[in-house]
């Protein structure tokens, strides 16, 4: 039980900031990134730099009795947001904040406990090369389970990373070197995928470095990521608020209702390896969201990640977009 709990916590929280991945080797080559990037606004519209905030509801489900909506059981709820700020110095920051609280349907050791993650990655605005990263994972204390909370830092200019277990008495900070080549950081994963070609049957790749896995393995953890689009589009209803961003409604005269379905490309993001594990599935909008003359493309409106135990469905975590802003007010 203790081992299962630790694995569950590690996977659920890693999801928020993305898998553990990388990008610094020469083979295979990456696919091209968009120019301009899908979140970039012109200087006329954003003279101080582009801004984007994406807010999500978070739900974790127990799927041991089935993955269908009427079979799975929600065991936790929370919130997450991505906040992207372009800076005048030619760099962009991406902040991620995540919090989830387990309910009475969760395993006993998790009930009413809250886990949190925060991270900030700074990267070059045009090339997407990482400059620095800070990440804090704060887990609630669980009975008879070692608290695996930690803090990570990475400086891609000085090529140094640090790792400290923050809830272990007497723990000492560990350091290790980072590759000297330009790298992209794990915390950028969903935005790196977003910045490449997305469509039906699309296929691209990029590389990222996973600092946490690097400390676990004792060597640089470098992964090539595969991004593959499904053969058909999907639609999702995430609320009438999307009408503010140019999504047109469909009226039902019989029911006297109007729905605002968002058409999306379904994309799988996974490590390009025989032992890749389950992919993240992300629904990116086909058409850009538009507001106040600003257009941001390929918005991730739903992110889901399944977990398996003994080859059978065990958990699934889902993130649903609940709001967004292109103006830093």
Coordinates of C-alpha atoms in Angstrom, one line a residue:
X1 CA 0.0 0.0 0.0
X2 CA 2.7 2.5 0.8
X3 CA 4.4 1.9 -2.5
X4 CA 1.2 2.3 -4.4
X5 CA 0.4 5.6 -2.6
X6 CA 3.8 7.0 -3.4
X7 CA 3.5 6.0 -7.1
X8 CA 0.0 7.5 -7.3
X9 CA 1.1 10.8 -5.8
X10 CA 4.1 11.1 -8.0
X11 CA 2.2 10.5 -11.2
X12 CA -0.7 12.8 -10.4
X13 CA 1.5 15.7 -9.4
X14 CA 3.9 15.2 -12.3
X15 CA 0.9 15.6 -14.6
X16 CA 0.4 19.2 -13.6
X17 CA 3.7 20.4 -14.8
X18 CA 3.9 17.7 -17.4
X19 CA 5.7 14.5 -17.7
X20 CA 9.4 14.3 -17.1
X21 CA 11.1 14.9 -20.3
X22 CA 13.8 16.7 -22.4
X23 CA 15.7 18.0 -25.4
X24 CA 19.4 18.6 -26.0
X25 CA 20.8 15.9 -28.2
X26 CA 21.3 16.0 -32.0
X27 CA 19.3 12.9 -33.0
X28 CA 16.5 12.8 -34.0
X29 CA 15.9 16.3 -35.1
X30 CA 13.0 18.3 -33.8
X31 CA 10.1 19.4 -35.9
X32 CA 9.7 23.1 -36.6
X33 CA 8.0 25.4 -34.2
X34 CA 5.4 28.0 -35.2
X35 CA 6.5 31.5 -36.2
X36 CA 4.7 33.4 -34.8
X37 CA 3.9 31.3 -31.8
X38 CA 0.2 30.6 -31.2
X39 CA 0.1 32.8 -28.1
X40 CA 2.0 35.7 -29.5
X41 CA 0.3 39.1 -30.1
X42 CA 1.7 41.9 -32.3
X43 CA 3.4 44.9 -30.7
X44 CA 0.4 47.1 -31.7
X45 CA -1.9 44.9 -29.6
X46 CA 0.5 44.1 -26.8
X47 CA 3.3 46.8 -26.6
X48 CA 4.5 45.4 -23.3
X49 CA 4.5 41.8 -24.4
X50 CA 2.0 39.0 -24.9
X51 CA 0.1 37.6 -22.0
X52 CA -2.1 34.5 -21.5
X53 CA -3.7 32.9 -18.5
X54 CA -5.5 29.6 -18.8
X55 CA -7.6 28.3 -15.8
X56 CA -8.7 24.7 -15.3
X57 CA -10.8 22.6 -13.0
X58 CA -9.0 19.4 -11.9
X59 CA -10.7 16.0 -11.2
X60 CA -9.2 12.7 -10.3
X61 CA -11.2 9.6 -10.8
X62 CA -10.9 6.0 -9.6
X63 CA -11.4 3.9 -12.7
X64 CA -11.0 0.4 -11.2
X65 CA -14.7 -0.3 -11.9
X66 CA -14.6 1.1 -15.4
X67 CA -13.6 4.2 -17.3
X68 CA -17.2 5.2 -18.4
X69 CA -18.7 8.2 -16.7
X70 CA -21.2 6.1 -14.9
X71 CA -18.5 3.7 -13.6
X72 CA -15.7 5.9 -12.5
X73 CA -15.7 7.5 -9.1
X74 CA -14.3 11.0 -8.4
X75 CA -11.9 11.0 -5.6
X76 CA -10.4 14.5 -5.8
X77 CA -11.0 18.0 -7.1
X78 CA -8.9 21.0 -7.5
X79 CA -7.7 23.8 -9.8
X80 CA -4.7 24.6 -12.0
X81 CA -3.6 27.5 -14.1
X82 CA -0.9 28.4 -16.6
X83 CA 0.2 32.0 -16.7
X84 CA 2.4 33.2 -19.6
X85 CA 4.2 36.6 -19.6
X86 CA 6.5 37.9 -22.3
X87 CA 9.1 40.2 -20.9
X88 CA 11.0 43.1 -22.4
X89 CA 14.3 41.3 -22.0
X90 CA 13.5 38.8 -24.7
X91 CA 12.4 36.1 -22.3
X92 CA 9.0 34.6 -21.4
X93 CA 7.9 33.2 -18.0
X94 CA 5.4 30.3 -17.7
X95 CA 4.0 29.9 -14.2
X96 CA 2.0 26.8 -13.3
X97 CA 0.0 26.5 -10.1
X98 CA -1.8 23.3 -9.1
X99 CA -3.8 22.2 -6.1
X100 CA -6.0 19.1 -5.5
X101 CA -7.9 18.0 -2.4
X102 CA -9.1 14.4 -1.9
X103 CA -12.6 13.6 -0.8
X104 CA -14.3 10.9 1.2
X105 CA -14.4 8.5 -1.8
X106 CA -10.6 8.5 -1.9
X107 CA -8.4 5.9 -0.2
X108 CA -8.3 6.4 3.6
X109 CA -4.7 7.6 3.6
X110 CA -5.6 10.5 1.2
X111 CA -9.0 11.7 2.5
X112 CA -9.3 15.4 3.1
X113 CA -5.6 16.0 2.2
X114 CA -4.4 18.6 -0.2
X115 CA -1.3 18.4 -2.5
X116 CA 0.1 21.4 -4.3
X117 CA 2.7 22.2 -7.0
X118 CA 4.0 25.5 -8.3
X119 CA 6.6 26.0 -11.0
X120 CA 8.2 28.8 -13.0
X121 CA 10.2 28.3 -16.2
X122 CA 11.8 31.1 -18.0
X123 CA 12.6 30.6 -21.7
X124 CA 13.8 32.6 -24.7
X125 CA 10.7 34.1 -26.3
X126 CA 11.4 33.1 -29.9
X127 CA 13.6 29.9 -29.7
X128 CA 11.8 28.5 -26.7
X129 CA 15.3 27.6 -25.2
X130 CA 15.0 27.4 -21.4
X131 CA 16.9 29.8 -19.2
X132 CA 15.9 28.7 -15.7
X133 CA 13.3 26.7 -13.8
X134 CA 12.0 26.5 -10.2
X135 CA 9.6 23.9 -9.0
X136 CA 8.1 23.2 -5.5
X137 CA 6.1 20.0 -4.8
X138 CA 4.2 20.2 -1.5
X139 CA 2.6 17.0 -0.4
X140 CA 0.4 16.6 2.7
X141 CA 1.8 14.3 5.4
X142 CA 0.3 10.7 5.1
X143 CA 0.4 8.1 7.8
X144 CA 3.3 5.6 7.4
X145 CA 4.3 7.2 4.1
X146 CA 7.6 9.0 3.5
X147 CA 6.8 12.6 2.5
X148 CA 8.3 13.1 -0.9
X149 CA 7.9 16.9 -1.1
X150 CA 10.8 18.6 -2.9
X151 CA 12.2 21.7 -4.5
X152 CA 14.0 21.8 -7.8
X153 CA 16.0 24.5 -9.5
X154 CA 17.7 24.6 -12.9
X155 CA 19.9 27.3 -14.3
X156 CA 20.5 26.5 -18.0
X157 CA 23.1 29.3 -18.3
X158 CA 25.4 28.1 -15.5
X159 CA 24.4 24.5 -16.4
X160 CA 23.6 23.6 -12.8
X161 CA 20.5 22.0 -11.1
X162 CA 19.6 21.5 -7.4
X163 CA 17.3 19.1 -5.6
X164 CA 16.2 19.2 -2.0
X165 CA 13.7 17.0 -0.2
X166 CA 11.9 19.6 1.9
X167 CA 10.1 17.3 4.4
X168 CA 13.0 15.0 5.3
X169 CA 14.9 15.9 8.4
X170 CA 18.6 16.5 7.7
X171 CA 18.2 16.2 4.0
X172 CA 21.0 17.9 2.1
X173 CA 20.7 19.7 -1.2
X174 CA 22.0 17.7 -4.2
X175 CA 23.5 19.3 -7.2
X176 CA 24.3 18.1 -10.7
X177 CA 25.3 19.5 -14.0
X178 CA 23.0 20.2 -17.0
X179 CA 23.9 19.9 -20.7
X180 CA 25.8 22.8 -22.1
X181 CA 23.7 22.8 -25.3
X182 CA 20.4 24.7 -25.5
X183 CA 17.6 22.8 -23.8
X184 CA 13.9 22.9 -23.3
X185 CA 12.4 22.1 -19.9
X186 CA 9.8 19.6 -18.9
X187 CA 7.6 22.4 -17.4
X188 CA 7.0 23.7 -21.0
X189 CA 5.6 20.4 -22.4
X190 CA 2.0 21.4 -23.3
X191 CA 3.2 24.7 -24.8
X192 CA 6.0 23.0 -26.8
X193 CA 3.4 20.6 -28.3
X194 CA 1.1 23.5 -29.0
X195 CA 3.7 25.4 -30.8
X196 CA 4.1 22.7 -33.5
X197 CA 1.9 21.6 -36.3
X198 CA -1.4 20.2 -34.9
X199 CA -4.1 18.6 -37.1
X200 CA -5.7 15.4 -38.2
X201 CA -3.1 12.6 -38.5
X202 CA -0.3 15.1 -37.7
X203 CA 3.0 13.9 -36.4
X204 CA 5.8 16.0 -34.8
X205 CA 8.5 15.7 -32.2
X206 CA 10.5 17.7 -29.8
X207 CA 13.0 17.2 -26.9
X208 CA 12.9 18.2 -23.3
X209 CA 15.0 17.7 -20.2
X210 CA 13.5 16.3 -17.0
X211 CA 15.5 17.7 -14.1
X212 CA 13.7 15.5 -11.5
X213 CA 14.3 12.3 -13.4
X214 CA 18.0 13.4 -13.9
X215 CA 18.4 13.3 -10.1
X216 CA 16.7 10.0 -9.8
X217 CA 18.8 8.4 -12.5
X218 CA 22.1 10.0 -11.7
X219 CA 22.4 11.1 -15.3
X220 CA 20.8 13.5 -17.7
X221 CA 17.2 12.4 -18.4
X222 CA 16.6 13.2 -22.0
X223 CA 13.5 12.2 -23.9
X224 CA 12.3 12.7 -27.4
X225 CA 8.6 13.5 -27.3
X226 CA 6.1 12.3 -30.0
X227 CA 3.1 14.4 -30.7
X228 CA 0.4 12.7 -32.8
X229 CA -2.9 14.0 -34.0
X230 CA -6.0 11.7 -34.2
X231 CA -7.7 10.9 -37.5
X232 CA -10.8 12.8 -36.6
X233 CA -11.7 16.0 -34.7
X234 CA -13.6 16.2 -31.4
X235 CA -16.1 18.7 -30.0
X236 CA -16.4 19.6 -26.4
X237 CA -18.8 21.8 -24.4
X238 CA -16.9 23.6 -21.7
X239 CA -19.5 26.3 -21.0
X240 CA -21.2 29.3 -22.5
X241 CA -18.4 31.6 -21.5
X242 CA -16.5 30.6 -24.7
X243 CA -18.9 32.8 -26.6
X244 CA -16.8 35.8 -25.4
X245 CA -13.9 34.3 -27.4
X246 CA -15.7 34.0 -30.8
X247 CA -17.2 30.5 -30.4
X248 CA -20.5 30.5 -32.2
X249 CA -23.5 29.0 -30.6
X250 CA -25.9 26.3 -32.0
X251 CA -29.6 26.9 -31.2
X252 CA -32.1 24.1 -30.4
X253 CA -35.5 25.5 -31.0
X254 CA -37.2 22.4 -29.5
X255 CA -35.3 22.7 -26.2
X256 CA -35.0 26.5 -26.4
X257 CA -31.3 26.2 -25.7
X258 CA -28.0 27.3 -27.2
X259 CA -24.8 25.3 -26.9
X260 CA -21.3 26.5 -27.6
X261 CA -19.3 23.5 -28.6
X262 CA -15.5 23.9 -29.3
X263 CA -14.1 21.9 -32.2
X264 CA -10.7 20.5 -31.3
X265 CA -7.8 18.3 -32.5
X266 CA -7.1 15.4 -30.2
X267 CA -3.4 15.0 -29.7
X268 CA -1.4 12.4 -27.9
X269 CA 1.8 13.4 -26.2
X270 CA 4.2 10.6 -25.2
X271 CA 7.8 9.7 -24.9
X272 CA 9.0 8.2 -28.2
X273 CA 10.1 4.8 -26.9
X274 CA 8.9 1.2 -26.8
X275 CA 8.3 1.7 -23.0
X276 CA 6.7 5.1 -23.3
X277 CA 3.8 4.5 -20.9
X278 CA 0.3 5.9 -21.4
X279 CA 0.2 9.3 -23.3
X280 CA -1.3 12.6 -22.3
X281 CA -4.3 13.3 -24.5
X282 CA -4.9 17.0 -25.1
X283 CA -7.7 18.7 -27.0
X284 CA -6.3 21.8 -28.8
X285 CA -8.8 24.2 -30.4
X286 CA -9.0 24.1 -34.2
X287 CA -9.9 27.7 -34.4
X288 CA -8.2 30.5 -32.3
X289 CA -10.0 32.1 -29.4
X290 CA -10.5 35.8 -30.2
X291 CA -11.1 38.8 -27.9
X292 CA -10.3 42.5 -28.1
X293 CA -8.6 41.9 -31.5
X294 CA -6.2 39.4 -30.0
X295 CA -6.2 35.8 -31.3
X296 CA -4.5 32.9 -29.5
X297 CA -4.4 29.6 -31.3
X298 CA -4.5 25.9 -30.3
X299 CA -5.8 26.6 -26.8
X300 CA -5.6 23.3 -24.7
X301 CA -9.1 23.0 -23.5
X302 CA -8.9 19.5 -22.0
X303 CA -5.9 17.4 -20.7
X304 CA -6.3 13.8 -19.5
X305 CA -3.8 11.3 -18.2
X306 CA -4.7 7.6 -17.4
X307 CA -2.9 5.4 -15.0
X308 CA -2.8 1.6 -15.1
X309 CA -2.1 -1.0 -12.4
X310 CA -1.4 -4.6 -13.6
X311 CA -2.5 -3.6 -17.1
X312 CA -5.9 -2.5 -15.9
X313 CA -7.3 1.1 -15.6
X314 CA -6.6 2.5 -12.2
X315 CA -6.8 6.3 -12.2
X316 CA -7.5 9.1 -14.6
X317 CA -6.8 12.8 -14.1
X318 CA -8.7 15.4 -16.1
X319 CA -8.2 19.1 -16.6
X320 CA -11.0 21.2 -18.2
X321 CA -10.6 24.8 -19.2
X322 CA -12.8 27.1 -17.2
X323 CA -11.6 30.5 -18.2
X324 CA -8.9 32.4 -20.0
X325 CA -7.5 35.9 -20.5
X326 CA -5.2 37.6 -23.0
X327 CA -4.9 40.8 -21.0
X328 CA -2.9 41.2 -17.8
X329 CA -5.3 43.3 -15.7

